[in-house]
Coordinates of C-alpha atoms and ligand atoms in Angstrom, one line a residue:
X1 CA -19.0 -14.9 27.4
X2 CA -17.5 -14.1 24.5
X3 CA -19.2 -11.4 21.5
X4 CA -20.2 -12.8 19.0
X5 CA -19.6 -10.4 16.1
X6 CA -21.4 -10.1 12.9
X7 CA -18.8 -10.5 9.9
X8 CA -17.4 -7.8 9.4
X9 CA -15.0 -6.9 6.5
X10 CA -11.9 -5.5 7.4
X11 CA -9.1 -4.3 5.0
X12 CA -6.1 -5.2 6.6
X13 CA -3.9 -7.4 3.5
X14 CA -4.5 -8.1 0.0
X15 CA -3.9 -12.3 0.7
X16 CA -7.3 -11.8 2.9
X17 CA -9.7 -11.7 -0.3
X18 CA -10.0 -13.5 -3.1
X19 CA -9.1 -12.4 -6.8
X20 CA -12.6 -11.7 -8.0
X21 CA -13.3 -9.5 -4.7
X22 CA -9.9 -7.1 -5.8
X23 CA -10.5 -6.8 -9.2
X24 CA -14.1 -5.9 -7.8
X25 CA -12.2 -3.1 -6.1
X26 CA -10.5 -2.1 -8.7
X27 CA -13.4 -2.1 -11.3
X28 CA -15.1 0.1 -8.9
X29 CA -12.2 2.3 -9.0
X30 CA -12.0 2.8 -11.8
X31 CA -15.7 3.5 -12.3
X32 CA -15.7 6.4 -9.8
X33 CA -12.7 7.5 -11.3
X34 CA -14.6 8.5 -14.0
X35 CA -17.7 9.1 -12.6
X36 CA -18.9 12.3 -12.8
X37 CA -20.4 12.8 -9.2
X38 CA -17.2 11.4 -7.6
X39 CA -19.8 8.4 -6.3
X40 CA -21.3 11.5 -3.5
X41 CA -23.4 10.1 -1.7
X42 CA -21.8 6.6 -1.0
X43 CA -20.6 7.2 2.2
X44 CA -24.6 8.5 3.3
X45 CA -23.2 10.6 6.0
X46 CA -21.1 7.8 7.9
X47 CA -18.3 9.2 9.9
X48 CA -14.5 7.6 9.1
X49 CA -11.7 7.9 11.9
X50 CA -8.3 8.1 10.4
X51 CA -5.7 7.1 12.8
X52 CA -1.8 7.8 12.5
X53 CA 1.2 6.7 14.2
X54 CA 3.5 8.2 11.9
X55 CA 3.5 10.9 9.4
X56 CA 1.7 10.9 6.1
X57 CA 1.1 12.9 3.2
X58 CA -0.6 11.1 0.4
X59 CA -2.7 8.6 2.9
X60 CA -4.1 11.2 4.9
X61 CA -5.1 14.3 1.8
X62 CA -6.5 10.6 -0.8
X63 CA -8.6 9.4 2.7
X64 CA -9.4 12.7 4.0
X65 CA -10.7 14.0 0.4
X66 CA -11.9 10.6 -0.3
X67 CA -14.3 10.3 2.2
X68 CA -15.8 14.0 1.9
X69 CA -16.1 13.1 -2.3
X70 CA -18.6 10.0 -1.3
X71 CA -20.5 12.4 1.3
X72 CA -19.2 11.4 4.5
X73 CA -17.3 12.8 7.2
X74 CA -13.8 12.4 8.1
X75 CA -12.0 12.3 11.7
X76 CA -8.5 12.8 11.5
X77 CA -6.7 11.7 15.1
X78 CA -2.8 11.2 15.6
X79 CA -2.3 8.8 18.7
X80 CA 0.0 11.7 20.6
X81 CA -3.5 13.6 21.1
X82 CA -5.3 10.7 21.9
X83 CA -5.5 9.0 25.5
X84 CA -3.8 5.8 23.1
X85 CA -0.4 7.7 23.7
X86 CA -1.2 7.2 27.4
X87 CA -1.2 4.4 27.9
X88 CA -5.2 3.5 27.2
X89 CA -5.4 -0.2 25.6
X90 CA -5.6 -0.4 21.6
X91 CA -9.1 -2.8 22.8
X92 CA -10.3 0.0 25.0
X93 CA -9.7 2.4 21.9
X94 CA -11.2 -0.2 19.4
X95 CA -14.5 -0.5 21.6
X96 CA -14.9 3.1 22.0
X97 CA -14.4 4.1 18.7
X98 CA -16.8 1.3 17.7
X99 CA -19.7 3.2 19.6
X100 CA -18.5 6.7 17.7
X101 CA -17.9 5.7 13.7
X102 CA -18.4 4.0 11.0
X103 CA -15.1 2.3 10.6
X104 CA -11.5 3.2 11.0
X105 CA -8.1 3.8 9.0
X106 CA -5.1 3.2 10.6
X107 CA -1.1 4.2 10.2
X108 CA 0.7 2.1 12.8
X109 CA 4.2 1.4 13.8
X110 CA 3.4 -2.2 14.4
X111 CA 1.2 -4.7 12.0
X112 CA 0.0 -6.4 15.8
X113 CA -1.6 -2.6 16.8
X114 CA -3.9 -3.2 13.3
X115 CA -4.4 -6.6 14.2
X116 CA -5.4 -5.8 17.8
X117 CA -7.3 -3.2 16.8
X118 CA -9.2 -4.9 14.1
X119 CA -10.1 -7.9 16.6
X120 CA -11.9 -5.5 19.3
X121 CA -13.7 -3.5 17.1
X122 CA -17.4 -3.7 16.0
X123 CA -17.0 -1.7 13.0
X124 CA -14.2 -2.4 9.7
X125 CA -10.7 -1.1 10.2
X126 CA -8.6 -0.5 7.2
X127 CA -4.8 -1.0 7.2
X128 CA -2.8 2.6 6.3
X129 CA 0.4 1.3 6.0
X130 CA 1.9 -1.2 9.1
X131 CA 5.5 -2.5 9.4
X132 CA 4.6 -5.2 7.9
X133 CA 2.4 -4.2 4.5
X134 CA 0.8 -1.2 2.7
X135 CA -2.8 -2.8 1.0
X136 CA -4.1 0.4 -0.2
X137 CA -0.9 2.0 -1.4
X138 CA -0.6 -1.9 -3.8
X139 CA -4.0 -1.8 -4.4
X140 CA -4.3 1.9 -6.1
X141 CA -0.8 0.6 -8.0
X142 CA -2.2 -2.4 -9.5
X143 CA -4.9 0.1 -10.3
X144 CA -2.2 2.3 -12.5
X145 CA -1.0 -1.0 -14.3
X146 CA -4.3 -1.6 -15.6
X147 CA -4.5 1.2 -16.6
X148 CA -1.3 1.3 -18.8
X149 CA -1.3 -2.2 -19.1
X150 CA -3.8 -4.1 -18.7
X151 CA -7.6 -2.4 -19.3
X152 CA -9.8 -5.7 -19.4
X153 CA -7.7 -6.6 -15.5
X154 CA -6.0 -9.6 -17.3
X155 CA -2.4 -9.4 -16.2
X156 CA -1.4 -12.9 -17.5
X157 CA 1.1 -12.0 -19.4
X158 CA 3.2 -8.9 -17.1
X159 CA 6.0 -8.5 -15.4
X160 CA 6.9 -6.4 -12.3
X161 CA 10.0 -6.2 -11.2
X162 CA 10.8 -4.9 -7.5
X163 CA 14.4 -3.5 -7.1
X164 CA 15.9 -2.3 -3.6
X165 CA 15.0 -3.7 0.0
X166 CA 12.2 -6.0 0.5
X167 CA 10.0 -3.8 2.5
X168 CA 6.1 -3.5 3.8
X169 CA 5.3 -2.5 0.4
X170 CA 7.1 -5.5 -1.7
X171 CA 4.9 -7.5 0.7
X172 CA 1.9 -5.9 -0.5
X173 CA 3.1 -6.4 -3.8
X174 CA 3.9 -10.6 -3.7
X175 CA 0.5 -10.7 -2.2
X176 CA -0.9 -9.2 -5.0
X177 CA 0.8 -11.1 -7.1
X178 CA -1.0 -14.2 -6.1
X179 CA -4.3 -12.8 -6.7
X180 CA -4.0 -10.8 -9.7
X181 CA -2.0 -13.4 -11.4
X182 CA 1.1 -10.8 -12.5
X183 CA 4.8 -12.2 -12.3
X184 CA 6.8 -10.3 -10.0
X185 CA 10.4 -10.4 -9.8
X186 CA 12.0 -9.2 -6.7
X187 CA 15.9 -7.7 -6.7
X188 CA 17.0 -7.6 -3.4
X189 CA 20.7 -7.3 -1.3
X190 CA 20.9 -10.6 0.7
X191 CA 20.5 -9.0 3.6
X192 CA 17.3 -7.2 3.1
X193 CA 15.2 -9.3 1.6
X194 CA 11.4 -9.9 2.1
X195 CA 9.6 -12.1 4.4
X196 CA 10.4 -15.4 3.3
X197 CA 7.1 -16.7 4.7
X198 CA 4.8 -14.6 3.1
X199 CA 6.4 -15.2 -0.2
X200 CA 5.9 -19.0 0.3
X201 CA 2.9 -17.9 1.1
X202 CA 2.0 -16.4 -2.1
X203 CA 3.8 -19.1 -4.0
X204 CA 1.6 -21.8 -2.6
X205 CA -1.5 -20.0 -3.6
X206 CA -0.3 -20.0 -7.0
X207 CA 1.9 -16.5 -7.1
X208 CA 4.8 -16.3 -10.0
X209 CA 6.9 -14.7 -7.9
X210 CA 10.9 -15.2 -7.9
X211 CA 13.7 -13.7 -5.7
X212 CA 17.0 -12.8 -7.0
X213 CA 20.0 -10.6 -5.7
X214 CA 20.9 -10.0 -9.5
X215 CA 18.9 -6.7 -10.4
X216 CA 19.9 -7.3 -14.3
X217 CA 17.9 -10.9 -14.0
X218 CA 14.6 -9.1 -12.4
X219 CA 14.3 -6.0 -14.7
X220 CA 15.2 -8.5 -18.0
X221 CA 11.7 -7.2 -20.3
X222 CA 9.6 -6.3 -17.3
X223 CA 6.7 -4.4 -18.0
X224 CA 6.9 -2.5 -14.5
X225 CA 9.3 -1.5 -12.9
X226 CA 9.1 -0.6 -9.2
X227 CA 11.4 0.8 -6.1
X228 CA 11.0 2.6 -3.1
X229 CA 12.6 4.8 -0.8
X230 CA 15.7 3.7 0.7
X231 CA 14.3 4.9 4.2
X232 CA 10.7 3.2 4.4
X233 CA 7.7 4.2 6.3
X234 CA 8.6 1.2 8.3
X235 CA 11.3 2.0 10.0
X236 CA 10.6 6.1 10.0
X237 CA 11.1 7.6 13.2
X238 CA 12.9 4.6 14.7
X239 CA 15.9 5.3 16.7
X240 CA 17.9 3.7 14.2
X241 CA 15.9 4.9 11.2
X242 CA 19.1 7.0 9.8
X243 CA 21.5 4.5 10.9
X244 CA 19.6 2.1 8.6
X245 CA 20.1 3.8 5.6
X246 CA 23.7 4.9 6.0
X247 CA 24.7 1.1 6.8
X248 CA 22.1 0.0 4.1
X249 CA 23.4 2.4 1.7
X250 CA 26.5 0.0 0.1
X251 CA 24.2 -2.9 -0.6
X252 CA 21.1 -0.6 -2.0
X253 CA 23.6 1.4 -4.4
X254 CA 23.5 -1.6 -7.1
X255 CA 19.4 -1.9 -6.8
X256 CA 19.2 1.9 -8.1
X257 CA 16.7 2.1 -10.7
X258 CA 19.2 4.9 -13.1
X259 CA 18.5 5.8 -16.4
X260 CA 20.6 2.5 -18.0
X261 CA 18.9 0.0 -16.0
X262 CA 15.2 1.3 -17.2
X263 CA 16.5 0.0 -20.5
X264 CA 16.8 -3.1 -19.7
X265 CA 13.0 -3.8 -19.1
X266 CA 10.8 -3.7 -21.8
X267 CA 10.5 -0.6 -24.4
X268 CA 7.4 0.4 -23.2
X269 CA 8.0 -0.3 -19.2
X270 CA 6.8 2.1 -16.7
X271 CA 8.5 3.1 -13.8
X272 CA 6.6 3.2 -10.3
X273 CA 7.3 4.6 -7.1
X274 CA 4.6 4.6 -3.9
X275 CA 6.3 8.5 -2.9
X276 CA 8.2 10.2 -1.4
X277 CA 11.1 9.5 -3.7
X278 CA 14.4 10.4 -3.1
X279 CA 16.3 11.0 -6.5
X280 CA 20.0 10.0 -6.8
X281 CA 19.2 7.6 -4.1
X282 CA 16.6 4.6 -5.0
X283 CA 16.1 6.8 -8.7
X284 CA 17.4 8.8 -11.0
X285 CA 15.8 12.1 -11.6
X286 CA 15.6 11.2 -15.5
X287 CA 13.4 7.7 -14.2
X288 CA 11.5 9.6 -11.7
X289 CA 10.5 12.3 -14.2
X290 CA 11.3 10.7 -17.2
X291 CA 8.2 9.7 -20.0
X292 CA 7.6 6.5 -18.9
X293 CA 7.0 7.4 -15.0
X294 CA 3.6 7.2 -14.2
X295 CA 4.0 8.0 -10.5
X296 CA 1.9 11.0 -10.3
X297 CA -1.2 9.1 -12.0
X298 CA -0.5 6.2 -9.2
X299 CA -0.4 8.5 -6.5
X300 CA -3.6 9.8 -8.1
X301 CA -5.0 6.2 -7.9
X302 CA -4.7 6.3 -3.9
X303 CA -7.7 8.6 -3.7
X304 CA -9.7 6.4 -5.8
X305 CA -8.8 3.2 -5.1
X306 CA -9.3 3.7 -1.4
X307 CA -13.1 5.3 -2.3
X308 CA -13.6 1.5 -3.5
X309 CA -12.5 0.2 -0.9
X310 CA -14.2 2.0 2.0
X311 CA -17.2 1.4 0.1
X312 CA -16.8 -2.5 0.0
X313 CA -15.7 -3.2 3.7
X314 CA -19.0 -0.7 4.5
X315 CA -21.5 -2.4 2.0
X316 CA -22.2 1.1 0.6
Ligands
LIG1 N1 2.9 6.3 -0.2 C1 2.5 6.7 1.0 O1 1.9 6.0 1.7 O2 2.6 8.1 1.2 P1 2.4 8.8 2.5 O3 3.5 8.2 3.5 O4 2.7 10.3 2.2 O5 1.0 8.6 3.0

């Protein structure tokens, strides 16, 4: 017989909660952002496994920290040292783990791992970063453009633009754009574009979202402007990983977010980037750490926004 499970509220997309519940997040954010105690004893002791596949620097310090600020106890694991990267089942692993935690973060090569994972467990799993999307990472950025942009979380009237390949993090970002009700304007090569079906996706539910290869055309008076790294957590540590960006180098040349093109967007843009940048490749140096860069605040926003967000899938 089946389990019957009581609900329980993963975090694995942005598309998988409605606009009230994010801004929720976000409010909450930005509430223990500035809360004096940090929000310490949220967490009441629970115990938070935090999974990787791949490497991490900002995801693993913001969750590590994170969950020690709201008083409860981190587990950091990489599946090498686990029997996981033995061979034992992801719905063994889930069911275990289920018995030992409060809920789980997880880095995976493969969006189906989070999935799996997510469907065998008893307790909430949060998506890390997959190949597919990057929740948290979108979620502390839409954080930062409230902050610089939009204080009372209206974002009616901004534009994002997204220059380079359309990646696990621009799918974040189209998602987001359906719920939070920004326009975002994706500049992509033709041959690296994002998942068609989860911008029709967005689209149907109302997303202003538009795809060009014309980079001129997306950063025309946008608000925000956002790339990433030429080499994406995605494909990192796949065989072809280097190959990929030396054959993807050509088409991701005219995407380059260099001084000139910043002025194009509007006079007061900011420029965002989720980190690691690499500068001279996806940025300039002057964008990257020019005056209107806010990247450090966003990856600031990572610990915070991921506080908020362990909090709502625990009900603490
Ligand atoms: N942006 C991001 O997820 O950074 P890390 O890969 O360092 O965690």
């Amino acid at each position: 017989m089946k389990e019957v499970k009581p609900m329980i509220k993963h975090f694995l997309n942005i598309a998988d909660y409605s606009s009230d519940q994010l801004k929720q997040i976000i409010r909450d954010a930005l509430a223990l952002k500035s809360s004096p105690d940090r929000g310490n004893n949220m967490l009441n002791a629970k115990t938070i496994a935090l999974l990787f596949e791949k490497p991490s620097t900002r995801t693993r310090i913001s969750f590590e920290v994170g969950v020690h600020q709201l008083g409860g106890a981190p587990i950091v694991l990489d599946n090498k040292s686990m029997q996981l990267g033995r061979g034992e089942t992801v719905a063994d692993t889930a069911k275990v783990m289920s018995r030992y935690v409060d809920a789980i973060m997880i880095r995976a090569d493969s969006h189906d791992t989070v999935l799996e994972l997510a469907d065998h467990a008893a307790i909430p799993v949060i998506n890390g970063l997959t190949d597919q999307s990057h929740p948290c990472q979108v979620m502390a950025d839409v954080m930062t453009v409230a902050e610089y942009k939009a204080p009372d979380l209206n974002f009616a009237n901004i534009k994002v633009a997204w220059l380079g390949e359309g990646n696990n993090v621009s799918h974040s970002w189209i998602e987001a754009a359906a719920r939070f009700g920004f326009t975002l304007s994706l500049a992509t090569p033709d041959q690296l574009q994002p998942d068609a079906n989860i911008i029709a996706k967005a689209q149907a539910e109302g997303g202003a979202i538009t795809l060009t290869n014309d980079p001129a055309d997306a950063i025309k008076d946008a608000d925000v402007v956002v790339t990433d790294t030429w080499l994406s957590m995605s494909n990192f540590g796949s065989a072809s990983g280097q190959k990929d960006i030396d054959a993807h180098k050509d088409k991701l040349t005219p995407y380059r977010v260099t001084a000139i093109r910043m002025k194009e967007a509007a006079a007061d843009a900011i420029f965002m980037h989720c980190l690691p940048v690499y500068r001279g490749n996806e940025a300039d140096a002057e964008v990257v750490d020019g005056a209107q860069s806010v990247i450090w605040d966003e990856a600031e926003n990572r610990l915070h926004v991921q506080k908020a967000i362990m909090c709502f899938c625990l009900n603490s």
